[in-house]
Short mmCIF file of C-alpha atoms in Angstrom, two decimals:
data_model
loop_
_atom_site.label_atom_id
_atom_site.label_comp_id
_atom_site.label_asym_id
_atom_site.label_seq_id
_atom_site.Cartn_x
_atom_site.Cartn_y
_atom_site.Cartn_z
CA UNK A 1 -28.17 -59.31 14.30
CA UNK A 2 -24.86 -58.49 12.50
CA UNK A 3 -25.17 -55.15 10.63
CA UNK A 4 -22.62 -55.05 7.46
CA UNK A 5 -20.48 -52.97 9.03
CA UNK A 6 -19.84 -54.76 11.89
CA UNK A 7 -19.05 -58.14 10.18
CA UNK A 8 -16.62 -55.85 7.70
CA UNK A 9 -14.78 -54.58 10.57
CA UNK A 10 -14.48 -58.18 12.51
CA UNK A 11 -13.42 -60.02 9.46
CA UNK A 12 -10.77 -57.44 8.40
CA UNK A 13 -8.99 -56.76 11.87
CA UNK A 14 -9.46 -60.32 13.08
CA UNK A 15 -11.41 -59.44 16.13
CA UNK A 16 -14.89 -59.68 17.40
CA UNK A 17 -16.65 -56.68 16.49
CA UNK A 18 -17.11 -53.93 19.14
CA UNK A 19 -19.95 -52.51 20.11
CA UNK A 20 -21.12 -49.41 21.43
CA UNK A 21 -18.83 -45.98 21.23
CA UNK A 22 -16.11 -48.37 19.93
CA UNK A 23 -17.78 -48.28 16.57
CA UNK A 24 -16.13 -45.20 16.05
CA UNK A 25 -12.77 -46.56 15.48
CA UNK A 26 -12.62 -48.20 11.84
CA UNK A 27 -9.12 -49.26 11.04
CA UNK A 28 -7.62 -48.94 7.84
CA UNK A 29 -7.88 -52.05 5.40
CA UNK A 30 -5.46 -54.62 6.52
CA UNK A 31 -4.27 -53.55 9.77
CA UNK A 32 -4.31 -55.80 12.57
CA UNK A 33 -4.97 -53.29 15.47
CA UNK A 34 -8.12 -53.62 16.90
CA UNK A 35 -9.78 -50.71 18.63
CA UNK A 36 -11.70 -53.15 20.97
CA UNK A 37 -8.30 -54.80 22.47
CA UNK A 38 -5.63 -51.71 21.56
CA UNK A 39 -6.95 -48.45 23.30
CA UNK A 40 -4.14 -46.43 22.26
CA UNK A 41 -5.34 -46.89 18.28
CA UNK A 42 -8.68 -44.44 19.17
CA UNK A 43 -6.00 -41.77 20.50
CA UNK A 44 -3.80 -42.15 17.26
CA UNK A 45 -7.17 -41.49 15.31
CA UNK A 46 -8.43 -39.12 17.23
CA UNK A 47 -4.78 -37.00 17.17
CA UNK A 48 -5.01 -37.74 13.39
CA UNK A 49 -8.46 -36.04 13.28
CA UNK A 50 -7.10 -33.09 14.79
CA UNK A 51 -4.20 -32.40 12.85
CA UNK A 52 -5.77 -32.66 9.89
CA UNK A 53 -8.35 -29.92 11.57
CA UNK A 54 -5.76 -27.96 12.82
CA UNK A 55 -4.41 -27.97 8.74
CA UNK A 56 -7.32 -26.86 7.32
CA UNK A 57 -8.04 -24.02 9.99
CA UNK A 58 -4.21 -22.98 9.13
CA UNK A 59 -5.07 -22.75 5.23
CA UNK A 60 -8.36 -21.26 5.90
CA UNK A 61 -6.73 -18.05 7.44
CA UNK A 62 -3.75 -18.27 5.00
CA UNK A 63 -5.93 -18.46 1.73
CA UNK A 64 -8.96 -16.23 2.03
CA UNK A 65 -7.46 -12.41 2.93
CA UNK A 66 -9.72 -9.76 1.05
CA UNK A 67 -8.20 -7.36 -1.21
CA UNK A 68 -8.75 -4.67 -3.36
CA UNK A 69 -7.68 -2.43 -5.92
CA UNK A 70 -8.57 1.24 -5.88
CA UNK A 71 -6.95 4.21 -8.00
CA UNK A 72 -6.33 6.89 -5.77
CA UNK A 73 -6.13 10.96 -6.66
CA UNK A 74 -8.87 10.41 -9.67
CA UNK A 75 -12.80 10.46 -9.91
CA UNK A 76 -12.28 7.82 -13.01
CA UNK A 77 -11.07 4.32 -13.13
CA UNK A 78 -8.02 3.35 -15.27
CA UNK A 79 -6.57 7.13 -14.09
CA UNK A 80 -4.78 8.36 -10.94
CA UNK A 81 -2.57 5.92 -8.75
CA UNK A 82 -3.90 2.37 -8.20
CA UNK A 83 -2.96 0.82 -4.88
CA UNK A 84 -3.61 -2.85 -3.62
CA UNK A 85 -5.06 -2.87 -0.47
CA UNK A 86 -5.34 -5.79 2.13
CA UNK A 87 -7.56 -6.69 5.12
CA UNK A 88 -6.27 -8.53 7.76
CA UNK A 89 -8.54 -10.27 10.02
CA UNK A 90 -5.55 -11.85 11.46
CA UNK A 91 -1.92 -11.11 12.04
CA UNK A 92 0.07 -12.19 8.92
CA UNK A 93 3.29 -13.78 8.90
CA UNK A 94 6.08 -11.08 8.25
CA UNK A 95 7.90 -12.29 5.38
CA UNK A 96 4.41 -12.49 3.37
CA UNK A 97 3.70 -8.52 3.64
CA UNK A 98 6.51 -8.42 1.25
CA UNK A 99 5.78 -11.41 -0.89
CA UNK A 100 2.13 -10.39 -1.11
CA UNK A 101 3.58 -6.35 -2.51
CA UNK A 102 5.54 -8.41 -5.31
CA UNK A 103 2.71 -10.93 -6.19
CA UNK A 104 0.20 -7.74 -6.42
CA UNK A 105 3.66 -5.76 -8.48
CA UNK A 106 1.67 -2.14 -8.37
CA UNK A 107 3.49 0.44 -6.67
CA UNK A 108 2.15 0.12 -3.59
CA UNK A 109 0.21 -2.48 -1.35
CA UNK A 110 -1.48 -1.29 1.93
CA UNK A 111 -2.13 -3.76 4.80
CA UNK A 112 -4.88 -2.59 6.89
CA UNK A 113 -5.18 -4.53 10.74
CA UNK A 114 -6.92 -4.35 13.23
CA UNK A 115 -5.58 -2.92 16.72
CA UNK A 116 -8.04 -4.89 19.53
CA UNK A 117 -9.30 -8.11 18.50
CA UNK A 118 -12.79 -7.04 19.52
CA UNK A 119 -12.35 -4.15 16.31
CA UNK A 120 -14.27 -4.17 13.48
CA UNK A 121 -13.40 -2.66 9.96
CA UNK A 122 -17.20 -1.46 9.52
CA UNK A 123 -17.49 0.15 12.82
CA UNK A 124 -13.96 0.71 14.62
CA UNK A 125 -11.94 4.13 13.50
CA UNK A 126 -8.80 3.49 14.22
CA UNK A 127 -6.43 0.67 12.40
CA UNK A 128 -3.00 -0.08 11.54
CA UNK A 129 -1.92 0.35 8.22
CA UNK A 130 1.68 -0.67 6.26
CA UNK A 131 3.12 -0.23 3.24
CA UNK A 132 5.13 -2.07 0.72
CA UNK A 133 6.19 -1.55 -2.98
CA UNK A 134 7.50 -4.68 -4.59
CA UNK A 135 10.85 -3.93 -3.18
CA UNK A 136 10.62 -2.72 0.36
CA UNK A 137 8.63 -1.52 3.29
CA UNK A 138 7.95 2.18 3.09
CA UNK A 139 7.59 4.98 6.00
CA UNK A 140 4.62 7.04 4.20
CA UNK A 141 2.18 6.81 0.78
CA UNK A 142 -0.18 8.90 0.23
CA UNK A 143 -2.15 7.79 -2.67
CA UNK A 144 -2.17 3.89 -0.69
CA UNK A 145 -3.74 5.59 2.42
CA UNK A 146 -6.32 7.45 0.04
CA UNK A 147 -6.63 3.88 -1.36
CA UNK A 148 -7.40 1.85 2.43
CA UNK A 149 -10.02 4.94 3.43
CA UNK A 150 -11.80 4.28 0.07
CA UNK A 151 -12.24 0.41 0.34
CA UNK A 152 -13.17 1.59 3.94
CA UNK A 153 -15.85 4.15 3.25
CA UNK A 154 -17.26 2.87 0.16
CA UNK A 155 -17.42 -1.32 0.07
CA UNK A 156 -16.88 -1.97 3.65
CA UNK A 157 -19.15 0.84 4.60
CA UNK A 158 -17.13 2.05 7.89
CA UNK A 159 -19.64 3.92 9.67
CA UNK A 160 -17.55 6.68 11.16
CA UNK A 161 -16.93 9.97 9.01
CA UNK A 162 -13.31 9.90 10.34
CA UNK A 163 -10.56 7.24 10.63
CA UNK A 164 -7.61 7.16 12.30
CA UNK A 165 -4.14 5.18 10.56
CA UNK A 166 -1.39 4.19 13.05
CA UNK A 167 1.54 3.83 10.49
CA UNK A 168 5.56 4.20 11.04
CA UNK A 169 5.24 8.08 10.27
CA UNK A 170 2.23 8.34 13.00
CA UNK A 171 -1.00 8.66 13.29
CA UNK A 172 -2.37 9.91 10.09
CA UNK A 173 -6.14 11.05 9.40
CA UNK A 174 -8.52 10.36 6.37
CA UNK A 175 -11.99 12.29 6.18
CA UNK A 176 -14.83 11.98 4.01
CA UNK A 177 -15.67 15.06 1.92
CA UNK A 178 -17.68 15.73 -0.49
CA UNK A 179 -15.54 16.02 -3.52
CA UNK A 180 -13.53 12.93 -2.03
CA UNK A 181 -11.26 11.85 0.90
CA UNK A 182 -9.18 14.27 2.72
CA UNK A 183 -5.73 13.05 4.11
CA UNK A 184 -4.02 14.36 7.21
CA UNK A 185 -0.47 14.60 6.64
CA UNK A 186 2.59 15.52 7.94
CA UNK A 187 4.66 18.58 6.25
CA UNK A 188 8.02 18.28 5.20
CA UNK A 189 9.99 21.36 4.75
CA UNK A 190 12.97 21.23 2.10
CA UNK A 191 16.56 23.10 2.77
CA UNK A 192 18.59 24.64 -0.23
CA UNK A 193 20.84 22.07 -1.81
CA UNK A 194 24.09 22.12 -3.17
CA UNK A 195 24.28 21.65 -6.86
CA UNK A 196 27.61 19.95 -7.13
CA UNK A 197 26.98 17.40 -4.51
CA UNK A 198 23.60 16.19 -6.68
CA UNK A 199 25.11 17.09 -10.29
CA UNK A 200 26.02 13.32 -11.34
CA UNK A 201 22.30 12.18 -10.40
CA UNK A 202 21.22 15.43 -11.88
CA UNK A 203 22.99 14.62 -15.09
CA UNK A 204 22.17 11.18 -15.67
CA UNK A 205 18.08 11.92 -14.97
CA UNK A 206 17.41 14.31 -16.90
CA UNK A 207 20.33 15.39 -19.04
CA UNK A 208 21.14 18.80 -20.05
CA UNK A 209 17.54 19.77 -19.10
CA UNK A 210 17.15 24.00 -17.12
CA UNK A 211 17.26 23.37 -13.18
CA UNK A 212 15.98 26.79 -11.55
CA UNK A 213 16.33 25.65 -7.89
CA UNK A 214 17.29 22.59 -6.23
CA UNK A 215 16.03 21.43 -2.43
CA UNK A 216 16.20 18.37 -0.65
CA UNK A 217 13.95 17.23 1.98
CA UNK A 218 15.85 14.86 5.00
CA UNK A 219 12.53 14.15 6.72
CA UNK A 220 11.61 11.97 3.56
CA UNK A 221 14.79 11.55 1.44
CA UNK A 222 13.41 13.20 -1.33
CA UNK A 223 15.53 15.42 -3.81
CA UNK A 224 13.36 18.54 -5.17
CA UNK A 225 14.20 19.80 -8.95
CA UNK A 226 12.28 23.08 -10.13
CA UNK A 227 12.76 22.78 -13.70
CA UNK A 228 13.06 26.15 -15.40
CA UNK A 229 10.32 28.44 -16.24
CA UNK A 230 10.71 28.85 -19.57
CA UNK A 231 9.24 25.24 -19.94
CA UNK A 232 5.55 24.38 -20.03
CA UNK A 233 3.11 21.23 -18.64
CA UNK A 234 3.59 20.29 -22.12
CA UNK A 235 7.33 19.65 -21.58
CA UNK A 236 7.51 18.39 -18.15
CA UNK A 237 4.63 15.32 -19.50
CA UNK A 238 7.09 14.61 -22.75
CA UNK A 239 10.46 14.65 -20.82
CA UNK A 240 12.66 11.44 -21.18
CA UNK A 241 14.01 10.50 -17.68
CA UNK A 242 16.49 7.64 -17.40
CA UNK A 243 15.79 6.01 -13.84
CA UNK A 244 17.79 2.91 -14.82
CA UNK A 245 21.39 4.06 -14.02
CA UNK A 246 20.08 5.92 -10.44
CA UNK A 247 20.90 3.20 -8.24
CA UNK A 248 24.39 3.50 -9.27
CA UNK A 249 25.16 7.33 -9.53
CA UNK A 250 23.11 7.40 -5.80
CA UNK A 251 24.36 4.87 -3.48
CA UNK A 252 25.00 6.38 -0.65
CA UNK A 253 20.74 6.11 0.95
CA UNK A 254 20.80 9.72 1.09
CA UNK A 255 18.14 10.09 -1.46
CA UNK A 256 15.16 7.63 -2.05
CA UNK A 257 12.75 9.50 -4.81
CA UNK A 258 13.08 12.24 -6.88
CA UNK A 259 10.99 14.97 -7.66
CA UNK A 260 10.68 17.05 -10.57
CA UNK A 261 8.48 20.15 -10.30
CA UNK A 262 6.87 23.19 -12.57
CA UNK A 263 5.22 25.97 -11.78
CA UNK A 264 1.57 26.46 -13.16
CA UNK A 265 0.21 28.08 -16.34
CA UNK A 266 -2.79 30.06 -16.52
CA UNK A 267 -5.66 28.13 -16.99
CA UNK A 268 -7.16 30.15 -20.44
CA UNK A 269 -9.61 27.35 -21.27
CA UNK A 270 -8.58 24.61 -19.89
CA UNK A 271 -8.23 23.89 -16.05
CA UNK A 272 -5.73 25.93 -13.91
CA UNK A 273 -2.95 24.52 -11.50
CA UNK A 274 -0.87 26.24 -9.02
CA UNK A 275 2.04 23.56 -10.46
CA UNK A 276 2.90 20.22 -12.08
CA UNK A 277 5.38 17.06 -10.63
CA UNK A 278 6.33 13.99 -11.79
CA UNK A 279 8.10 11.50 -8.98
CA UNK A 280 10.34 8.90 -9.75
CA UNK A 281 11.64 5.99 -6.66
CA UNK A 282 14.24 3.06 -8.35
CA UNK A 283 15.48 2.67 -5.02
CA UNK A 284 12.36 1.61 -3.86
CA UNK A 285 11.58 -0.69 -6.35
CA UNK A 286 9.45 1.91 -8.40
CA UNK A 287 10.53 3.79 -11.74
CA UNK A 288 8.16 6.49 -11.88
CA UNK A 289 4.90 7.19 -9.49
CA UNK A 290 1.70 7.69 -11.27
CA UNK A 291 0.77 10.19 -8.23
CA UNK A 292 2.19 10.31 -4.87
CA UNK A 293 0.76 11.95 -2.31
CA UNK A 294 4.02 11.55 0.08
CA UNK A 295 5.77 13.46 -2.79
CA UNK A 296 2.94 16.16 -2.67
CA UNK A 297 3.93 16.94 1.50
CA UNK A 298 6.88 17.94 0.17
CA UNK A 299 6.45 20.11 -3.02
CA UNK A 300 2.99 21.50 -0.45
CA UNK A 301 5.81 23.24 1.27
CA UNK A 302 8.08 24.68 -1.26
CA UNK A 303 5.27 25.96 -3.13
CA UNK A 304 3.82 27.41 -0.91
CA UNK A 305 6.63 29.32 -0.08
CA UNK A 306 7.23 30.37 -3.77
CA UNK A 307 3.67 31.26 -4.28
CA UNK A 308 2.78 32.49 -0.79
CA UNK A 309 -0.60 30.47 -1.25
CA UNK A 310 -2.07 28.07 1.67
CA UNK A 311 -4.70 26.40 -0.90
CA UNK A 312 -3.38 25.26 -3.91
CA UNK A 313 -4.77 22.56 -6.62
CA UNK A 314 -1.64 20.23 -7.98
CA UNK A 315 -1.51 17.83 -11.13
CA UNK A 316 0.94 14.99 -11.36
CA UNK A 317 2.04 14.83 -14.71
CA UNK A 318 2.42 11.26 -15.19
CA UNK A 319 0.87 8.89 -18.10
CA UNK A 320 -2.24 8.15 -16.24
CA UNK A 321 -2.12 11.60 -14.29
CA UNK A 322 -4.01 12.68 -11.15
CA UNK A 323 -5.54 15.85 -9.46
CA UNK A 324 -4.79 17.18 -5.83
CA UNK A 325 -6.12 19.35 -3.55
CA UNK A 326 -3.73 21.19 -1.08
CA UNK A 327 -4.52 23.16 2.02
CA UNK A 328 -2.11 24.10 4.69
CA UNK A 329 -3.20 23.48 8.66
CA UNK A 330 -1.28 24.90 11.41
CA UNK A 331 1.30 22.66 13.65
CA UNK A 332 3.25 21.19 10.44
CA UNK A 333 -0.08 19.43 8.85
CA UNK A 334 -1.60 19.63 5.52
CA UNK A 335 -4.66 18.35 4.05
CA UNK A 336 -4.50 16.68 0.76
CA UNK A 337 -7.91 16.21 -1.12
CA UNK A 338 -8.64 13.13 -3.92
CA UNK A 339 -10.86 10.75 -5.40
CA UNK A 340 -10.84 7.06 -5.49
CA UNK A 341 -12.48 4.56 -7.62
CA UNK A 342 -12.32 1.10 -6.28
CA UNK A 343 -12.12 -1.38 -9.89
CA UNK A 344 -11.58 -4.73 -8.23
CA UNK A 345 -12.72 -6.52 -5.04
CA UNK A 346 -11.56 -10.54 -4.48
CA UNK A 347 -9.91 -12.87 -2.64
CA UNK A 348 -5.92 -13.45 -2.21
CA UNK A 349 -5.48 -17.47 -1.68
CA UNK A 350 -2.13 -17.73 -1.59
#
């Protein structure tokens, strides 16, 4: 006996209905191959069945990366630096790292990867990490490596107490403490810097504004301005900077961010800090930095030469504003102390 099927497919294709494995091989409507006398039309369905598999595995890992948002140098959402931060099960095509940074638009996305495919993000210590701000691929951030050891520590629950970043400027460390995460960075020292050969970018910044000392950091690129004392946090929070015209009074890649820096009130009855910053990148695609902890391995070392102090407490003096801890290791290292509050967890699918 005829099931339906089988008289569908002989009076379609014109051919006596197969039986057995042959059944497998329905041509489309119309066609006037015939699995039962063509043997090559189970091979073209067959290849058809696994391209179209071989798509959707390709979308699969494409569309469904985990990411999350975490503010970095604060105990609070909505404060401190927030930082985008991506797991990646797989490798990721390299154009999209950069894509992905401009998509997400905050100052800086991490990529977190694994080193052995065997690793695990809950159990290994040791990862690669990456950054990117909208505009290009950077050599250090802080606040973005505070950011990957909180998604790390608190929603992936990593199980070690220690983890290790392999990242362009080295290995770097991150620590849970009690207060928060502690970051293992280099420390940059700054040289004296000429005033004339800075005076245009000087000038267009910040205007007619007191400059007690200038440095300049090569390791990072980073141009230091100790604005006077005679000004207070008050001042230093309030000041107008004009980053727009940067790009074109600095052209020449010598420096990529700009610091400005104050030394510290007493605290009287409200908190005390040893001093104040505010950091500002155009040439790296961001105006100014909520809080940066790159920024802070470099004003680490001035200060502490100023102040001859090895533990200090900083405050970035930005609109949202953030808190760090500093404490001076031997071999070129400092530690560099913050909160994190992770605000949003999802899925990237494109």
């Amino acid at each position: 006996m005829k099931t339906s099927t089988e008289a569908d497919f002989g009076s379609r294709a014109g051919c006596p209905p197969p039986s057995g494995p042959e059944l497998l091989a329905v041509p489309q409507r119309g066609s006037s191959r015939c699995a039962a006398r063509d043997p090559g039309f189970l091979e073209d369905i067959k290849q058809a069945t696994s391209n179209f598999e071989n798509l959707q595995k390709q979308l699969a890992r494409k569309m469904k990366l985990p990411i999350f948002i975490a503010d970095a140098f604060t105990a609070r959402a909505f404060r401190g630096n927030p930082a985008a931060v991506c797991l990646l099960e797989n490798e990721l095509e390299e154009d999209m790292h950069q894509k992905i940074a401009r998509e997400m638009n905050l100052s800086e996305t991490a990529f977190i990867r694994k080193l052995h495919p065997t690793d695990n993000f809950a159990q290994s210590s040791c990862f690669g990490l990456r950054w990117f701000t909208p505009a290009s691929e950077v050599p250090l951030c802080g606040h973005a490596t505070l950011a990957s050891a909180a998604v790390l520590f608190y929603k992936i629950k990593n199980m070690n107490s220690t983890l290790t970043f392999v990242t362009l400027s080295g290995e770097l460390r991150a620590r849970q403490a009690e207060d928060g995460i502690v970051l293992d960075l280099p420390l940059y020292p700054v040289y004296p810097q000429d005033f004339h050969e800075v005076e245009d970018l000087i000038k267009t910044a910040i205007g007619n504004t007191l400059v007690q000392d200038i440095c300049y950091s090569p390791d990072t690129r980073k141009l230091l301005l100790r604005l006077s004392d005679t000004y207070n946090r008050s001042f230093l929070e309030n000041l107008k900077v004009n980053t727009e015209n940067l790009l074109q009074v600095e052209n020449t890649g010598k420096v990529k961010g700009l610091i400005l820096t104050l030394k510290g009130e007493p605290g009287g009855q409200s908190q005390s800090f040893d001093f104040y910053s505010r950091y500002f990148a155009p040439w790296v695609g961001v105006a100014e930095d909520p809080v940066t902890g790159s920024a802070h391995a470099v004003l680490s070392s001035y200060w502490s030469q100023q102040l001859g102090k090895k533990e200090m407490h900083a405050f970035q003096c930005s609109q949202r504003g953030g808190e760090l801890g500093i404490s001076l290791r031997p071999a070129g290292r400092v530690d560099i102390r913050g909160g994190a509050a992770v605000v949003l967890e999802g899925t990237l699918t494109a």
